[in-house]
mmCIF file of C-alpha atoms and ligand atoms in Angstrom:
data_model
loop_
_atom_site.group_PDB
_atom_site.id
_atom_site.type_symbol
_atom_site.label_atom_id
_atom_site.label_comp_id
_atom_site.label_asym_id
_atom_site.label_seq_id
_atom_site.Cartn_x
_atom_site.Cartn_y
_atom_site.Cartn_z
ATOM 1 C CA MET N 1 -102.301 -7.734 -1.032
ATOM 2 C CA ARG N 2 -102.956 -11.225 0.463
ATOM 3 C CA SER N 3 -105.717 -11.731 2.843
ATOM 4 C CA VAL N 4 -104.101 -11.655 6.302
ATOM 5 C CA ASP N 5 -105.216 -11.342 9.916
ATOM 6 C CA PRO N 6 -104.709 -7.637 10.892
ATOM 7 C CA THR N 7 -104.586 -8.556 14.593
ATOM 8 C CA VAL N 8 -101.681 -10.901 14.338
ATOM 9 C CA PRO N 9 -98.043 -9.705 14.011
ATOM 10 C CA VAL N 10 -96.295 -11.004 10.895
ATOM 11 C CA THR N 11 -93.757 -12.813 13.090
ATOM 12 C CA VAL N 12 -92.056 -12.638 16.455
ATOM 13 C CA TRP N 13 -88.689 -14.287 17.333
ATOM 14 C CA LYS N 14 -85.609 -13.950 19.458
ATOM 15 C CA GLU N 15 -81.956 -13.455 18.463
ATOM 16 C CA ASP N 16 -78.805 -11.925 19.732
ATOM 17 C CA ASP N 17 -77.809 -8.272 19.051
ATOM 18 C CA VAL N 18 -75.434 -5.784 20.755
ATOM 19 C CA VAL N 19 -76.367 -3.070 23.256
ATOM 20 C CA ASP N 20 -73.698 -0.652 24.541
ATOM 21 C CA GLY N 21 -70.971 -3.055 23.320
ATOM 22 C CA ARG N 22 -72.435 -6.106 24.998
ATOM 23 C CA ARG N 23 -74.020 -9.172 23.305
ATOM 24 C CA GLU N 24 -77.696 -9.278 24.562
ATOM 25 C CA ARG N 25 -80.869 -11.212 23.746
ATOM 26 C CA ALA N 26 -83.315 -9.309 21.634
ATOM 27 C CA LEU N 27 -87.029 -9.869 20.901
ATOM 28 C CA VAL N 28 -87.898 -9.075 17.474
ATOM 29 C CA ALA N 29 -91.439 -8.425 16.197
ATOM 30 C CA ILE N 30 -92.627 -7.600 12.726
ATOM 31 C CA LEU N 31 -95.801 -5.743 13.220
ATOM 32 C CA ARG N 32 -98.518 -5.870 10.569
ATOM 33 C CA THR N 33 -99.470 -2.319 9.532
ATOM 34 C CA ARG N 34 -100.931 -0.683 6.374
ATOM 35 C CA GLY N 35 -97.305 -0.660 5.117
ATOM 36 C CA CYS N 36 -94.721 1.766 3.871
ATOM 37 C CA HIS N 37 -96.187 4.952 2.366
ATOM 38 C CA TRP N 38 -93.412 5.074 -0.277
ATOM 39 C CA TRP N 39 -94.232 1.537 -1.436
ATOM 40 C CA ARG N 40 -97.726 2.757 -2.369
ATOM 41 C CA ARG N 41 -96.069 5.331 -4.576
ATOM 42 C CA GLY N 42 -93.853 2.923 -6.358
ATOM 43 C CA GLY N 43 -91.471 1.885 -3.696
ATOM 44 C CA CYS N 44 -87.840 0.877 -3.759
ATOM 45 C CA SER N 45 -86.789 -1.360 -6.541
ATOM 46 C CA MET N 46 -85.728 -4.323 -4.250
ATOM 47 C CA CYS N 47 -88.571 -4.081 -1.700
ATOM 48 C CA GLY N 48 -91.244 -6.689 -1.429
ATOM 49 C CA TYR N 49 -91.890 -6.340 2.248
ATOM 50 C CA ASN N 50 -95.404 -4.977 1.809
ATOM 51 C CA VAL N 51 -96.875 -8.289 0.825
ATOM 52 C CA GLU N 52 -97.544 -8.764 4.602
ATOM 53 C CA SER N 53 -99.219 -5.466 5.085
ATOM 54 C CA ALA N 54 -102.971 -4.842 5.040
ATOM 55 C CA GLU N 55 -105.286 -1.890 4.715
ATOM 56 C CA GLY N 56 -107.415 -0.800 7.739
ATOM 57 C CA ILE N 57 -104.949 -1.563 10.515
ATOM 58 C CA GLY N 58 -105.412 0.970 13.282
ATOM 59 C CA THR N 59 -105.165 1.274 17.019
ATOM 60 C CA GLU N 60 -107.456 -1.517 17.795
ATOM 61 C CA GLU N 61 -105.609 -4.078 15.690
ATOM 62 C CA LEU N 62 -102.163 -2.842 16.873
ATOM 63 C CA SER N 63 -103.353 -3.144 20.558
ATOM 64 C CA ILE N 64 -104.074 -6.890 19.995
ATOM 65 C CA GLN N 65 -100.713 -7.219 18.213
ATOM 66 C CA LEU N 66 -98.964 -5.503 21.191
ATOM 67 C CA LYS N 67 -100.580 -8.080 23.522
ATOM 68 C CA ALA N 68 -99.219 -10.983 21.349
ATOM 69 C CA VAL N 69 -95.681 -9.444 21.478
ATOM 70 C CA LEU N 70 -95.861 -8.892 25.163
ATOM 71 C CA ALA N 71 -96.812 -12.487 25.663
ATOM 72 C CA ARG N 72 -93.391 -13.523 24.183
ATOM 73 C CA TYR N 73 -91.518 -10.972 26.107
ATOM 74 C CA GLU N 74 -89.224 -12.471 28.801
ATOM 75 C CA GLY N 75 -87.244 -9.303 29.836
ATOM 76 C CA GLU N 76 -84.879 -9.245 26.926
ATOM 77 C CA ARG N 77 -82.607 -6.248 27.115
ATOM 78 C CA MET N 78 -83.309 -5.273 23.487
ATOM 79 C CA VAL N 79 -86.562 -5.104 21.664
ATOM 80 C CA LYS N 80 -86.885 -4.554 17.934
ATOM 81 C CA LEU N 81 -90.253 -3.399 16.618
ATOM 82 C CA TYR N 82 -90.291 -3.557 12.753
ATOM 83 C CA THR N 83 -93.228 -2.649 10.549
ATOM 84 C CA SER N 84 -92.029 -3.279 6.993
ATOM 85 C CA GLY N 85 -92.236 0.530 6.685
ATOM 86 C CA SER N 86 -91.748 3.376 9.241
ATOM 87 C CA PHE N 87 -92.653 2.915 12.919
ATOM 88 C CA LEU N 88 -92.717 6.716 13.090
ATOM 89 C CA ASP N 89 -95.223 7.231 10.276
ATOM 90 C CA PRO N 90 -98.447 8.227 12.068
ATOM 91 C CA ASP N 91 -100.526 6.698 9.247
ATOM 92 C CA GLU N 92 -98.859 3.285 9.921
ATOM 93 C CA VAL N 93 -98.653 3.394 13.774
ATOM 94 C CA PRO N 94 -100.917 6.063 15.297
ATOM 95 C CA PRO N 95 -98.941 8.261 17.714
ATOM 96 C CA GLU N 96 -100.946 7.050 20.733
ATOM 97 C CA MET N 97 -100.089 3.465 19.834
ATOM 98 C CA ARG N 98 -96.537 4.294 19.197
ATOM 99 C CA LYS N 99 -96.254 5.592 22.756
ATOM 100 C CA ARG N 100 -97.893 2.588 24.186
ATOM 101 C CA PHE N 101 -95.507 0.276 22.388
ATOM 102 C CA LEU N 102 -92.566 2.196 23.627
ATOM 103 C CA ARG N 103 -93.918 2.458 27.196
ATOM 104 C CA SER N 104 -94.638 -1.297 27.297
ATOM 105 C CA PHE N 105 -90.892 -1.976 26.930
ATOM 106 C CA ASP N 106 -89.727 0.567 29.384
ATOM 107 C CA GLY N 107 -87.741 -2.105 31.198
ATOM 108 C CA ALA N 108 -85.598 -2.840 28.109
ATOM 109 C CA LYS N 109 -82.310 -1.050 27.612
ATOM 110 C CA ARG N 110 -83.024 -0.415 24.011
ATOM 111 C CA VAL N 111 -86.055 -0.461 21.636
ATOM 112 C CA LEU N 112 -84.973 -0.277 18.016
ATOM 113 C CA PHE N 113 -87.307 0.511 15.190
ATOM 114 C CA GLU N 114 -87.076 1.613 11.612
ATOM 115 C CA SER N 115 -88.096 4.785 9.939
ATOM 116 C CA ARG N 116 -87.674 6.782 6.679
ATOM 117 C CA PRO N 117 -85.983 10.138 7.535
ATOM 118 C CA GLU N 118 -89.063 12.256 6.744
ATOM 119 C CA PHE N 119 -90.742 11.044 9.899
ATOM 120 C CA VAL N 120 -87.934 12.086 12.178
ATOM 121 C CA THR N 121 -89.409 15.484 13.121
ATOM 122 C CA PRO N 122 -88.751 17.781 16.061
ATOM 123 C CA ASP N 123 -92.089 16.855 17.655
ATOM 124 C CA VAL N 124 -91.454 13.112 17.467
ATOM 125 C CA LEU N 125 -87.921 13.585 18.664
ATOM 126 C CA GLU N 126 -89.192 15.321 21.792
ATOM 127 C CA GLU N 127 -91.676 12.679 22.450
ATOM 128 C CA LEU N 128 -89.328 9.613 22.044
ATOM 129 C CA PRO N 129 -88.070 8.027 25.254
ATOM 130 C CA ASP N 130 -84.343 7.741 25.955
ATOM 131 C CA HIS N 131 -84.236 3.973 25.302
ATOM 132 C CA ALA N 132 -85.369 4.448 21.672
ATOM 133 C CA ALA N 133 -82.920 3.767 18.728
ATOM 134 C CA VAL N 134 -83.710 4.348 15.120
ATOM 135 C CA ALA N 135 -82.660 2.376 12.079
ATOM 136 C CA LEU N 136 -82.421 4.438 8.885
ATOM 137 C CA GLY N 137 -82.214 2.652 5.463
ATOM 138 C CA LEU N 138 -79.763 4.903 3.695
ATOM 139 C CA GLU N 139 -78.807 2.125 1.227
ATOM 140 C CA SER N 140 -76.241 4.204 -0.743
ATOM 141 C CA ALA N 141 -74.316 7.432 -0.243
ATOM 142 C CA SER N 142 -74.657 8.170 -3.929
ATOM 143 C CA ASP N 143 -77.652 10.255 -4.808
ATOM 144 C CA THR N 144 -77.523 8.851 -8.374
ATOM 145 C CA VAL N 145 -77.795 5.350 -7.071
ATOM 146 C CA LEU N 146 -80.578 6.354 -4.705
ATOM 147 C CA ARG N 147 -82.529 7.971 -7.507
ATOM 148 C CA CYS N 148 -81.843 5.778 -10.551
ATOM 149 C CA SER N 149 -81.161 2.392 -9.076
ATOM 150 C CA VAL N 150 -83.002 2.145 -5.720
ATOM 151 C CA ASN N 151 -85.828 4.669 -6.343
ATOM 152 C CA LYS N 152 -85.444 5.506 -2.709
ATOM 153 C CA GLY N 153 -87.538 8.709 -2.772
ATOM 154 C CA PHE N 154 -85.152 10.541 -0.503
ATOM 155 C CA SER N 155 -81.646 11.940 -0.824
ATOM 156 C CA THR N 156 -78.457 11.754 1.275
ATOM 157 C CA ARG N 157 -79.254 15.193 2.613
ATOM 158 C CA ASP N 158 -82.490 13.870 4.070
ATOM 159 C CA TYR N 159 -80.582 10.986 5.787
ATOM 160 C CA VAL N 160 -77.990 13.380 7.220
ATOM 161 C CA ARG N 161 -80.648 15.709 8.633
ATOM 162 C CA ALA N 162 -82.487 12.912 10.366
ATOM 163 C CA ALA N 163 -79.316 11.231 11.597
ATOM 164 C CA GLU N 164 -77.881 14.468 13.063
ATOM 165 C CA ALA N 165 -81.136 15.294 14.695
ATOM 166 C CA LEU N 166 -81.265 11.773 16.377
ATOM 167 C CA GLN N 167 -77.579 12.215 17.463
ATOM 168 C CA ALA N 168 -78.391 15.672 18.903
ATOM 169 C CA ARG N 169 -81.258 13.999 20.870
ATOM 170 C CA GLY N 170 -78.896 11.317 22.110
ATOM 171 C CA LEU N 171 -80.540 8.499 20.325
ATOM 172 C CA PRO N 172 -78.471 5.752 18.622
ATOM 173 C CA VAL N 173 -78.667 5.400 14.868
ATOM 174 C CA ARG N 174 -78.306 2.081 13.039
ATOM 175 C CA THR N 175 -77.756 2.673 9.284
ATOM 176 C CA TYR N 176 -78.633 0.011 6.626
ATOM 177 C CA VAL N 177 -76.343 -0.159 3.599
ATOM 178 C CA LEU N 178 -77.475 -1.987 0.522
ATOM 179 C CA LEU N 179 -74.939 -4.295 -1.043
ATOM 180 C CA LYS N 180 -75.493 -4.488 -4.811
ATOM 181 C CA PRO N 181 -78.372 -2.291 -5.884
ATOM 182 C CA PRO N 182 -79.586 -3.119 -9.448
ATOM 183 C CA PHE N 183 -77.578 -1.820 -12.512
ATOM 184 C CA LEU N 184 -74.261 -1.719 -10.727
ATOM 185 C CA THR N 185 -71.526 -4.193 -11.640
ATOM 186 C CA GLU N 186 -70.130 -6.373 -8.833
ATOM 187 C CA SER N 187 -67.082 -4.135 -8.485
ATOM 188 C CA ALA N 188 -69.070 -0.901 -8.552
ATOM 189 C CA ALA N 189 -71.344 -2.381 -5.876
ATOM 190 C CA ILE N 190 -68.363 -3.203 -3.627
ATOM 191 C CA GLU N 191 -67.079 0.402 -4.008
ATOM 192 C CA ASP N 192 -70.558 1.893 -3.482
ATOM 193 C CA ALA N 193 -71.065 -0.082 -0.241
ATOM 194 C CA LYS N 194 -67.617 0.868 0.989
ATOM 195 C CA ALA N 195 -68.252 4.549 0.237
ATOM 196 C CA THR N 196 -71.591 4.287 1.965
ATOM 197 C CA VAL N 197 -70.194 2.617 5.119
ATOM 198 C CA ARG N 198 -67.646 5.382 5.384
ATOM 199 C CA PHE N 199 -70.307 8.069 4.851
ATOM 200 C CA ALA N 200 -72.642 6.590 7.431
ATOM 201 C CA ALA N 201 -70.094 5.811 10.134
ATOM 202 C CA PRO N 202 -69.917 9.299 11.733
ATOM 203 C CA PHE N 203 -73.674 9.255 12.265
ATOM 204 C CA SER N 204 -74.143 5.722 13.374
ATOM 205 C CA GLU N 205 -73.641 3.470 16.422
ATOM 206 C CA SER N 206 -73.855 0.473 14.053
ATOM 207 C CA VAL N 207 -73.977 -0.077 10.310
ATOM 208 C CA SER N 208 -75.635 -3.134 8.875
ATOM 209 C CA VAL N 209 -74.579 -4.175 5.382
ATOM 210 C CA ASN N 210 -77.516 -5.857 3.700
ATOM 211 C CA PRO N 211 -76.789 -7.920 0.598
ATOM 212 C CA LEU N 212 -79.759 -7.569 -1.744
ATOM 213 C CA ASN N 213 -81.976 -10.637 -1.811
ATOM 214 C CA VAL N 214 -84.406 -10.846 -4.627
ATOM 215 C CA GLN N 215 -87.906 -10.509 -3.335
ATOM 216 C CA LYS N 216 -91.170 -11.438 -5.092
ATOM 217 C CA GLY N 217 -93.089 -8.836 -7.122
ATOM 218 C CA THR N 218 -90.127 -6.374 -7.315
ATOM 219 C CA VAL N 219 -88.412 -4.598 -10.100
ATOM 220 C CA VAL N 220 -85.207 -6.495 -9.152
ATOM 221 C CA GLU N 221 -87.076 -9.802 -9.463
ATOM 222 C CA GLY N 222 -87.939 -8.966 -13.029
ATOM 223 C CA LEU N 223 -84.268 -8.224 -13.918
ATOM 224 C CA TRP N 224 -83.072 -11.389 -12.085
ATOM 225 C CA ARG N 225 -85.582 -13.614 -13.926
ATOM 226 C CA ARG N 226 -84.189 -12.502 -17.256
ATOM 227 C CA GLY N 227 -80.548 -12.742 -16.271
ATOM 228 C CA ASP N 228 -79.912 -9.055 -15.952
ATOM 229 C CA TYR N 229 -79.147 -9.163 -12.173
ATOM 230 C CA ARG N 230 -77.268 -11.484 -9.898
ATOM 231 C CA PRO N 231 -77.370 -11.094 -6.136
ATOM 232 C CA PRO N 232 -73.936 -10.211 -4.646
ATOM 233 C CA TRP N 233 -71.234 -12.804 -4.173
ATOM 234 C CA THR N 234 -70.409 -13.605 -0.505
ATOM 235 C CA TRP N 235 -66.787 -12.643 -1.527
ATOM 236 C CA SER N 236 -67.999 -9.145 -2.204
ATOM 237 C CA LEU N 237 -69.372 -8.723 1.356
ATOM 238 C CA PHE N 238 -66.027 -10.027 2.630
ATOM 239 C CA GLU N 239 -64.479 -7.085 0.676
ATOM 240 C CA VAL N 240 -66.657 -4.522 2.434
ATOM 241 C CA LEU N 241 -66.541 -5.668 6.112
ATOM 242 C CA PRO N 242 -62.811 -5.306 6.645
ATOM 243 C CA LEU N 243 -63.504 -1.508 6.666
ATOM 244 C CA LYS N 244 -64.116 -2.220 10.351
ATOM 245 C CA ARG N 245 -60.377 -1.723 10.769
ATOM 246 C CA GLU N 246 -60.637 1.959 9.991
ATOM 247 C CA LEU N 247 -63.904 2.511 11.951
ATOM 248 C CA PRO N 248 -63.143 1.320 15.431
ATOM 249 C CA THR N 249 -66.086 3.005 17.199
ATOM 250 C CA VAL N 250 -68.772 1.658 14.814
ATOM 251 C CA ARG N 251 -70.180 -1.836 14.969
ATOM 252 C CA LEU N 252 -70.159 -3.143 11.386
ATOM 253 C CA PHE N 253 -72.193 -6.297 10.670
ATOM 254 C CA SER N 254 -74.334 -8.175 8.219
ATOM 255 C CA SER N 255 -77.137 -10.643 8.662
ATOM 256 C CA PRO N 256 -77.979 -11.492 5.056
ATOM 257 C CA SER N 257 -81.533 -12.818 4.320
ATOM 258 C CA GLY N 258 -81.609 -15.889 2.124
ATOM 259 C CA ALA N 259 -77.880 -16.228 1.993
ATOM 260 C CA GLY N 260 -76.538 -19.311 0.077
ATOM 261 C CA ALA N 261 -79.718 -19.519 -2.032
ATOM 262 C CA GLN N 262 -79.996 -18.394 -5.659
ATOM 263 C CA ARG N 263 -82.125 -15.293 -4.587
ATOM 264 C CA GLY N 264 -79.736 -14.289 -1.930
ATOM 265 C CA MET N 265 -76.079 -13.523 -1.584
ATOM 266 C CA HIS N 266 -74.186 -16.566 -2.707
ATOM 267 C CA ASN N 267 -70.865 -18.008 -3.780
ATOM 268 C CA CYS N 268 -70.934 -21.724 -4.384
ATOM 269 C CA PRO N 269 -72.152 -24.685 -2.184
ATOM 270 C CA SER N 270 -68.626 -25.694 -1.237
ATOM 271 C CA CYS N 271 -67.751 -22.482 0.568
ATOM 272 C CA ASP N 272 -70.937 -20.601 1.593
ATOM 273 C CA LYS N 273 -71.539 -22.450 4.771
ATOM 274 C CA GLY N 274 -68.125 -21.922 6.132
ATOM 275 C CA LEU N 275 -68.114 -18.235 5.214
ATOM 276 C CA LEU N 276 -71.502 -17.528 6.794
ATOM 277 C CA SER N 277 -70.301 -19.121 9.968
ATOM 278 C CA ALA N 278 -67.209 -16.877 10.040
ATOM 279 C CA LEU N 279 -69.531 -13.962 9.321
ATOM 280 C CA GLU N 280 -71.761 -14.787 12.252
ATOM 281 C CA THR N 281 -68.769 -14.824 14.600
ATOM 282 C CA PHE N 282 -67.434 -11.626 13.176
ATOM 283 C CA ASN N 283 -70.779 -9.873 13.683
ATOM 284 C CA PHE N 284 -70.238 -10.100 17.455
ATOM 285 C CA GLU N 285 -66.475 -10.299 17.840
ATOM 286 C CA GLN N 286 -65.644 -7.560 15.215
ATOM 287 C CA ASP N 287 -62.289 -9.316 14.489
ATOM 288 C CA VAL N 288 -61.562 -8.694 10.797
ATOM 289 C CA GLY N 289 -59.086 -11.683 10.898
ATOM 290 C CA LEU N 290 -62.128 -13.991 10.926
ATOM 291 C CA LEU N 291 -62.983 -12.773 7.320
ATOM 292 C CA GLU N 292 -59.451 -13.308 6.049
ATOM 293 C CA GLY N 293 -57.599 -16.333 4.667
ATOM 294 C CA HIS N 294 -60.695 -18.053 3.050
ATOM 295 C CA ASP N 295 -60.419 -19.629 -0.329
ATOM 296 C CA CYS N 296 -62.376 -21.732 -2.767
ATOM 297 C CA ALA N 297 -62.241 -22.474 -6.542
ATOM 298 C CA CYS N 298 -65.118 -19.989 -7.038
ATOM 299 C CA ARG N 299 -63.051 -17.099 -5.722
ATOM 300 C CA ARG N 300 -61.091 -17.109 -9.098
ATOM 301 C CA GLU N 301 -64.333 -17.063 -10.877
ATOM 302 C CA TRP N 302 -65.643 -14.120 -8.924
ATOM 303 C CA ALA N 303 -62.412 -12.330 -9.545
ATOM 304 C CA SER N 304 -62.522 -12.907 -13.257
ATOM 305 C CA LEU N 305 -66.180 -11.813 -13.429
ATOM 306 C CA LEU N 306 -65.304 -8.568 -11.739
ATOM 307 C CA THR N 307 -62.818 -7.861 -14.507
ATOM 308 C CA ALA N 308 -65.126 -9.156 -17.304
ATOM 309 C CA GLU N 309 -68.052 -7.063 -16.224
ATOM 310 C CA ARG N 310 -65.837 -3.986 -16.055
ATOM 311 C CA ALA N 311 -64.474 -4.635 -19.528
ATOM 312 C CA MET N 312 -67.884 -5.306 -20.924
ATOM 313 C CA ARG N 313 -69.412 -2.340 -19.133
ATOM 314 C CA THR N 314 -72.375 -4.482 -18.161
ATOM 315 C CA SER N 315 -74.137 -5.336 -14.888
ATOM 316 C CA VAL N 316 -75.978 -8.390 -16.371
ATOM 317 C CA ASP N 317 -75.390 -11.827 -14.957
ATOM 318 C CA VAL N 318 -72.562 -12.533 -17.331
ATOM 319 C CA ARG N 319 -72.035 -16.202 -16.173
ATOM 320 C CA ARG N 320 -75.720 -16.983 -16.622
ATOM 321 C CA TYR N 321 -75.730 -15.700 -20.269
ATOM 322 C CA LEU N 322 -72.554 -17.821 -20.990
ATOM 323 C CA GLU N 323 -74.109 -20.870 -19.407
ATOM 324 C CA ASP N 324 -77.239 -20.570 -21.443
ATOM 325 C CA GLU N 325 -75.498 -19.787 -24.721
ATOM 326 C CA LEU N 326 -72.526 -22.100 -24.452
ATOM 327 C CA ALA N 327 -74.049 -24.807 -22.228
ATOM 328 C CA LEU N 328 -71.122 -24.505 -19.826
HETATM 329 S S1 SF4 O 401 -87.283 -0.431 1.346
HETATM 330 FE FE1 SF4 O 401 -88.188 0.620 3.062
HETATM 331 S S2 SF4 O 401 -88.603 2.736 2.252
HETATM 332 FE FE2 SF4 O 401 -88.310 1.430 0.517
HETATM 333 S S3 SF4 O 401 -90.415 0.789 -0.109
HETATM 334 FE FE3 SF4 O 401 -89.531 -0.829 1.261
HETATM 335 S S4 SF4 O 401 -90.210 -0.312 3.352
HETATM 336 FE FE4 SF4 O 401 -90.468 1.559 2.067
HETATM 337 ZN ZN1 ZN O 402 -66.964 -21.411 -3.467
#
């Protein structure tokens, strides 16, 4: 781990989100903690979040971080407290500190944080205030993908148990769906993401489709460097999000990290900007029409790669191999 100041949050910023169907300002803080317990046991194949974590962060350091977050707070209706792990893990955020964080934003309509399902326990549920909301990183509704591709360390049953418990307690659930885990072809990834959105919808107030971006020091980065992985095409995300039509009560959205760059979801320089702008509008308006009618020369390349990968039964970055071998 890099040397970092344990009393300073990783970052704090503001953005828009949706609370009870209304667009609202949100304060977002990434708190520095000792990081995800699962990451120390191998972690998920695409996860490099823990580079910002540090050992030895406890109540004292988190209290100073809380002051820094409060200094930026201007009464936003939504507050998001992320930890690059689980806010509900008592080893990351001691329970007393967790209560202080939540109490500090009593005035907000909603405080959203992330947790792995194993920390959603009856005791914790009883203690959480009514303005809490929990984001669960399900990633895939396929236990095979969770085990063999993501190395998630929990199963769909664990997700369902936690999501049902949160629903029974009346707390909204946001579910994260991963678009294109490693070892899946582009077309299999589209189908996996669609199946996962459908699976998660009955448990979720909102579903965020997260196209994989290649983070440093991860298993996926190793695959990507040698041409065995390509981040998803933007066209693929535009195949998944129209599911909104069949899911009127769920907010379906995507805020891809690193989009348009080689490590992130991308098509080609001619079309990515326009598509990302349409996506940003869709995220709030939920009008599927915004995602339709787009075209670019690269769309035909994407379509033929879907077929080629299927025929070749491979998930490697076929185009990159062809470029290297044939100097295309
Ligand atoms: S993706 Fe989440 S659960 Fe997986 S290692 Fe990273 S922080 Fe932990
Ligand atoms: Zn293009």
